[in-house]
Every structure is written in C-alpha cells, then in structure tokens.
Short mmCIF file of C-alpha atoms in Angstrom, two decimals:
data_model
loop_
_atom_site.label_atom_id
_atom_site.label_comp_id
_atom_site.label_asym_id
_atom_site.label_seq_id
_atom_site.Cartn_x
_atom_site.Cartn_y
_atom_site.Cartn_z
CA MET A 355 118.90 62.07 121.21
CA THR A 356 115.93 61.32 123.42
CA LEU A 357 115.90 61.79 127.18
CA LEU A 358 116.37 58.07 127.69
CA GLY A 359 119.62 57.32 125.96
CA ARG A 360 123.03 58.54 125.02
CA ALA A 361 124.26 59.07 121.49
CA GLY A 362 124.72 55.73 119.83
CA HIS A 363 122.29 53.95 122.11
CA ILE A 364 119.01 54.99 120.54
CA ALA A 365 118.35 54.72 116.81
CA ALA A 366 115.52 56.89 115.46
CA LEU A 367 112.78 55.04 113.62
CA THR A 368 112.88 56.61 110.19
CA PHE A 369 111.00 54.88 107.42
CA GLY A 370 113.60 55.81 104.85
CA ALA A 371 116.40 54.23 106.86
CA ALA A 372 114.55 50.96 106.85
CA LEU A 373 114.10 50.97 103.10
CA LEU A 374 117.16 52.69 101.64
CA ALA A 375 120.63 51.14 101.71
CA VAL A 376 123.46 53.54 100.86
CA GLY A 377 127.20 53.68 101.39
CA CYS A 378 129.54 56.53 102.23
CA THR A 379 128.80 60.21 101.69
CA ASP A 380 131.16 62.90 100.42
CA ALA A 381 130.92 66.30 98.74
CA GLU A 382 129.75 64.64 95.54
CA GLY A 383 126.72 63.07 97.26
CA LEU A 384 125.78 59.48 98.05
CA HIS A 385 127.85 56.62 96.69
CA ALA A 386 126.82 52.98 96.98
CA GLU A 387 129.53 50.63 98.14
CA GLU A 388 129.99 47.38 96.31
CA SER A 389 128.53 45.43 99.23
CA ALA A 390 125.47 47.67 99.61
CA ALA A 391 122.10 46.46 98.36
CA PRO A 392 120.52 48.39 95.47
CA ALA A 393 118.37 51.32 96.54
CA THR A 394 114.66 50.66 96.24
CA THR A 395 111.55 52.78 96.47
CA PRO A 396 108.78 51.95 98.95
CA LEU A 397 106.03 49.67 97.75
CA ALA A 398 102.72 51.14 98.87
CA LEU A 399 100.10 48.55 99.82
CA TRP A 400 96.34 49.07 99.62
CA GLU A 401 96.65 52.67 98.48
CA ASP A 402 92.93 52.98 97.82
CA THR A 403 91.83 51.78 101.24
CA HIS A 404 91.78 54.21 104.15
CA PRO A 405 90.32 53.99 107.67
CA SER A 406 87.29 56.05 108.53
CA PRO A 407 88.08 59.09 110.68
CA PRO A 408 87.27 58.67 114.36
CA THR A 409 84.02 60.15 115.57
CA PRO A 410 84.03 62.40 118.66
CA GLY A 411 84.86 60.26 121.66
CA GLN A 412 86.59 57.51 119.69
CA SER A 413 90.13 58.88 119.88
CA ALA A 414 92.10 57.64 122.89
CA GLY A 415 94.58 60.50 122.51
CA ARG A 416 92.01 63.26 122.71
CA PRO A 417 91.90 65.16 126.06
CA THR A 418 88.66 64.09 127.73
CA PRO A 419 86.98 65.38 130.92
CA VAL A 420 86.25 62.60 133.38
CA PRO A 421 82.58 62.71 134.43
CA GLY A 422 81.36 61.86 137.89
CA VAL A 423 84.33 63.10 139.92
CA PRO A 424 84.39 66.26 142.05
CA LYS A 425 85.81 69.44 140.62
CA ILE A 426 89.19 70.59 141.95
CA PRO A 427 89.29 74.39 142.36
CA SER A 428 92.98 74.33 143.35
CA GLY A 429 93.96 72.55 140.13
CA ASP A 430 96.07 70.04 142.05
CA MET A 431 95.60 66.40 141.12
CA ASP A 432 96.73 65.39 144.59
CA GLN A 433 93.28 66.49 145.75
CA ALA A 434 91.63 63.74 143.70
CA VAL A 435 91.08 60.11 144.71
CA PRO A 436 93.05 58.19 142.04
CA LEU A 437 90.93 55.04 142.11
CA ASP A 438 87.71 57.04 141.78
CA VAL A 439 89.16 58.91 138.81
CA VAL A 440 90.24 55.74 136.99
CA LYS A 441 86.98 53.88 137.69
CA ALA A 442 84.90 56.81 136.41
CA ASP A 443 87.10 57.24 133.34
CA VAL A 444 87.07 53.55 132.42
CA ALA A 445 83.31 53.30 132.96
CA GLU A 446 82.71 56.27 130.64
CA ASP A 447 84.99 54.83 127.97
CA ALA A 448 83.23 51.48 128.18
CA ARG A 449 79.89 53.24 127.73
CA LYS A 450 81.18 55.07 124.64
CA ASP A 451 82.83 51.97 123.22
CA ARG A 452 79.79 49.67 123.30
CA GLY A 453 82.14 46.73 123.03
CA SER A 454 84.37 48.11 120.26
CA ALA A 455 87.47 48.25 122.53
CA ARG A 456 88.60 51.50 120.92
CA LEU A 457 88.96 53.43 124.17
CA VAL A 458 89.28 50.71 126.79
CA HIS A 459 89.90 46.98 126.68
CA PRO A 460 86.72 45.07 127.63
CA VAL A 461 88.64 42.99 130.20
CA ALA A 462 89.90 46.15 131.89
CA ALA A 463 86.38 47.57 131.90
CA ARG A 464 84.93 44.44 133.50
CA LYS A 465 87.65 44.24 136.11
CA MET A 466 87.29 47.90 137.08
CA ALA A 467 83.51 47.67 137.28
CA ALA A 468 83.65 44.67 139.61
CA CYS A 469 86.54 45.66 141.90
CA SER A 470 86.98 47.86 144.94
CA GLY A 471 89.93 49.15 146.93
CA THR A 472 93.22 47.31 146.67
CA ALA A 473 91.57 44.51 144.68
CA CYS A 474 91.43 46.78 141.62
CA PRO A 475 94.11 46.12 138.98
CA VAL A 476 95.37 49.71 139.14
CA ARG A 477 99.04 50.48 139.56
CA GLU A 478 100.25 52.71 142.36
CA PRO A 479 99.48 56.30 141.30
CA VAL A 480 102.38 58.63 140.62
CA LEU A 481 102.16 62.41 140.87
CA HIS A 482 104.54 64.30 138.59
CA ASP A 483 104.47 67.68 136.84
CA LEU A 484 104.30 67.03 133.10
CA THR A 485 102.80 70.34 131.98
CA GLY A 486 105.37 72.65 133.54
CA ASP A 487 102.82 74.65 135.52
CA GLY A 488 104.20 73.57 138.89
CA LYS A 489 101.25 71.27 139.60
CA ASP A 490 101.39 67.51 139.39
CA GLU A 491 99.59 65.27 136.95
CA LEU A 492 98.33 61.82 137.93
CA ILE A 493 99.99 58.88 136.17
CA THR A 494 98.69 55.35 136.60
CA ALA A 495 97.84 52.19 134.65
CA VAL A 496 95.19 49.49 134.60
CA ASP A 497 96.65 46.01 134.19
CA ILE A 498 94.52 43.98 131.78
CA ASP A 499 96.38 40.71 132.28
CA GLY A 500 99.92 39.63 133.04
CA ARG A 501 101.23 41.46 129.97
CA MET A 502 98.98 44.19 128.58
CA SER A 503 98.12 47.39 130.43
CA GLU A 504 96.35 50.69 129.85
CA LEU A 505 98.47 53.70 130.77
CA ARG A 506 96.44 56.76 131.74
CA VAL A 507 97.45 60.32 132.63
CA TYR A 508 95.20 62.97 134.17
CA THR A 509 95.42 66.69 134.85
CA VAL A 510 93.04 69.40 136.06
CA LYS A 511 91.69 71.72 133.38
CA ASP A 512 89.26 74.46 134.37
CA GLN A 513 88.76 72.67 137.71
CA GLN A 514 87.71 69.48 135.86
CA VAL A 515 89.74 66.29 136.06
CA THR A 516 90.75 65.57 132.47
CA ARG A 517 92.45 62.58 130.90
CA VAL A 518 95.31 63.83 128.72
CA LEU A 519 96.82 60.50 127.64
CA SER A 520 95.54 56.96 127.20
CA ARG A 521 97.79 54.27 125.82
CA ARG A 522 97.29 50.51 125.64
CA ALA A 523 100.67 48.81 125.65
CA VAL A 524 103.01 46.19 127.01
CA LEU A 525 104.74 48.42 129.54
CA GLU A 526 108.36 47.32 129.57
CA GLY A 527 108.96 50.56 131.44
CA VAL A 528 107.61 54.05 132.01
CA GLU A 529 109.89 56.97 132.81
CA VAL A 530 109.42 60.68 133.46
CA ALA A 531 112.00 63.43 133.20
CA ALA A 532 111.98 67.13 132.33
CA GLY A 533 108.32 67.13 131.31
CA HIS A 534 108.69 64.05 129.13
CA LEU A 535 106.90 60.76 129.64
CA ALA A 536 108.57 57.84 127.90
CA VAL A 537 106.84 54.50 127.34
CA ARG A 538 109.14 51.55 126.72
CA GLU A 539 107.71 48.52 124.87
CA PRO A 540 109.26 45.27 123.65
CA THR A 541 109.53 44.58 119.94
CA THR A 542 109.64 41.36 117.95
CA ASN A 543 113.43 41.65 118.08
CA PRO A 544 114.52 40.99 121.69
CA THR A 545 117.56 43.25 121.33
CA TYR A 546 115.40 46.33 120.71
CA VAL A 547 112.95 48.23 122.88
CA SER A 548 110.56 50.75 121.34
CA VAL A 549 110.49 54.11 123.15
CA SER A 550 107.53 56.46 122.70
CA ASP A 551 108.28 59.93 124.05
CA TYR A 552 105.24 62.02 125.00
CA VAL A 553 105.28 65.72 125.87
CA TRP A 554 102.68 68.26 126.87
CA ASP A 555 101.14 70.32 124.06
CA GLU A 556 99.61 73.48 125.48
CA LYS A 557 97.62 74.32 122.33
CA ARG A 558 95.96 70.92 122.15
CA GLY A 559 95.74 70.50 125.92
CA GLY A 560 97.17 66.99 126.08
CA MET A 561 100.19 64.69 126.02
CA PHE A 562 101.18 63.86 122.45
CA LEU A 563 103.85 61.74 120.81
CA GLU A 564 106.97 63.76 120.05
CA GLU A 565 109.44 61.04 119.11
CA LEU A 566 109.47 57.31 118.47
CA SER A 567 112.82 55.56 118.75
CA LEU A 568 114.56 52.26 119.39
CA ASP A 569 116.74 51.64 122.42
CA THR A 570 119.34 48.96 121.74
CA CYS A 571 121.24 49.45 124.98
CA ARG A 572 118.61 48.82 127.64
CA ALA A 573 116.65 46.01 126.04
CA PRO A 574 116.00 42.94 128.23
CA GLU A 575 118.30 40.93 125.94
CA ARG A 576 121.21 43.10 127.09
CA GLN A 577 120.56 42.86 130.81
CA GLY A 578 123.82 42.31 132.61
CA SER A 579 125.85 43.44 129.59
CA PRO A 580 127.58 46.83 129.46
CA CYS A 581 126.17 49.41 127.07
CA PRO A 582 128.31 50.21 124.04
CA THR A 583 130.59 53.17 124.60
CA GLU A 584 129.63 56.38 122.86
CA GLY A 585 130.65 56.42 119.23
CA THR A 586 130.85 52.64 118.82
#
C-alpha cells in the first residue's frame, strides 16, 4: 500500500497483471477458470532498437547544482529566493538542451526568461523536509500552459542549491507525507489516476521513483462518490 491510499483503493502497476489472466489459486498452484482468457506471453516489439544512453546533463532525474545562486552555509532552503532558484535552473537547462526539450519545455524556458516577480508562471513555493535531515526542501512547479507543468524540487548539498527532482507532468495533484512526494496524474481511463511515489535516496543524492500505482478511489471520475470500503 502506498501512502496515498488504503488497501483496495490502489492497484499496483505490474506488467504481468496486465498480460496474464488466471483464476483461483490453491495448494496445487494456479487453475484457470472456464471464463478466464488463455494465458499469453508478452509480445516484445522492436527488440533490436534501443535508445542511446543520456549524456551528462541530459537526465532530468540526475541531481544537478543550480549555477548562479548564492551558496547557503546553513543548508536551509528557506534562505534561498525561490524565484531566483527556478529562473537560474530553467535557464541552465535551456542552455544545455539547445532546443531538444529534454530537460525543460521550450515554452517554460521562454516564459521564465521573459517574466519577473508575480508575473512568472511559478507555483507558490512549498518548504517541506523530504530528506529526513530536519531541514526543508523547496518544492515548486513551472506551469507551461493550462495543463502541463514542470515539477521541481531543490535541496542544499555542500552549501550549493541542488535540484534533486525534475518532472514534466499533468499535475492532477502533488502530496507530501513521511518523506514521500507523490505525483498524481490523469490516465486515458478517467476512473484511474496514476500515482508516482518519490523518496529520497541518500546514496544517489536525489529523489527517485519508488513505486508507481493506480488510484481508483480518488480519480476525478469518482468525485462526490464514496470510496469502496476496504476489502470490496
């Protein structure tokens, strides 16, 4: 169970579950019911074609120091100016991208380069401890248009402001609890919401995906309807 749902409300996204139809289980193993579809093996597509590995600076998930912002000896992100951090980070990503849109959407880059103050499409910054060290991280997002946004999370590492998570998504919701940061996104099925659960990884120095699941209880399609009771 993820932090966002109760048992029975969130179904884990397992590839095998999507491809394998089986019936009841007993001590003798799996038995297909008469109504169950025949079990099939996955059909691999384009097995001989693989993407090139990202070069340094091309991975949005890689912890990246933000250039051009003052160092923070105290290690507290509340000492930083959030807008200055985001503008510097987006500008650096745009420079690295050279129009490829790997690290930042070109529209977001243009908007951030041309804006100032409250005119910038940056969501209200939130300070919350995600690393467990007693000091807050900075969580914010750049809105690209009326639907797509770029979620960004920053911490202080060796006095340097460092981006530890960058995620382009349709932010149906963002929640924090017990060191977890959960990103809720709509799916093509309106009764399901995808939930990406990120946690701090001390060894890699960033926020990384721990679990991907589906929430069937809190999807927009169910608004106003009671959630199923546990076990149903």
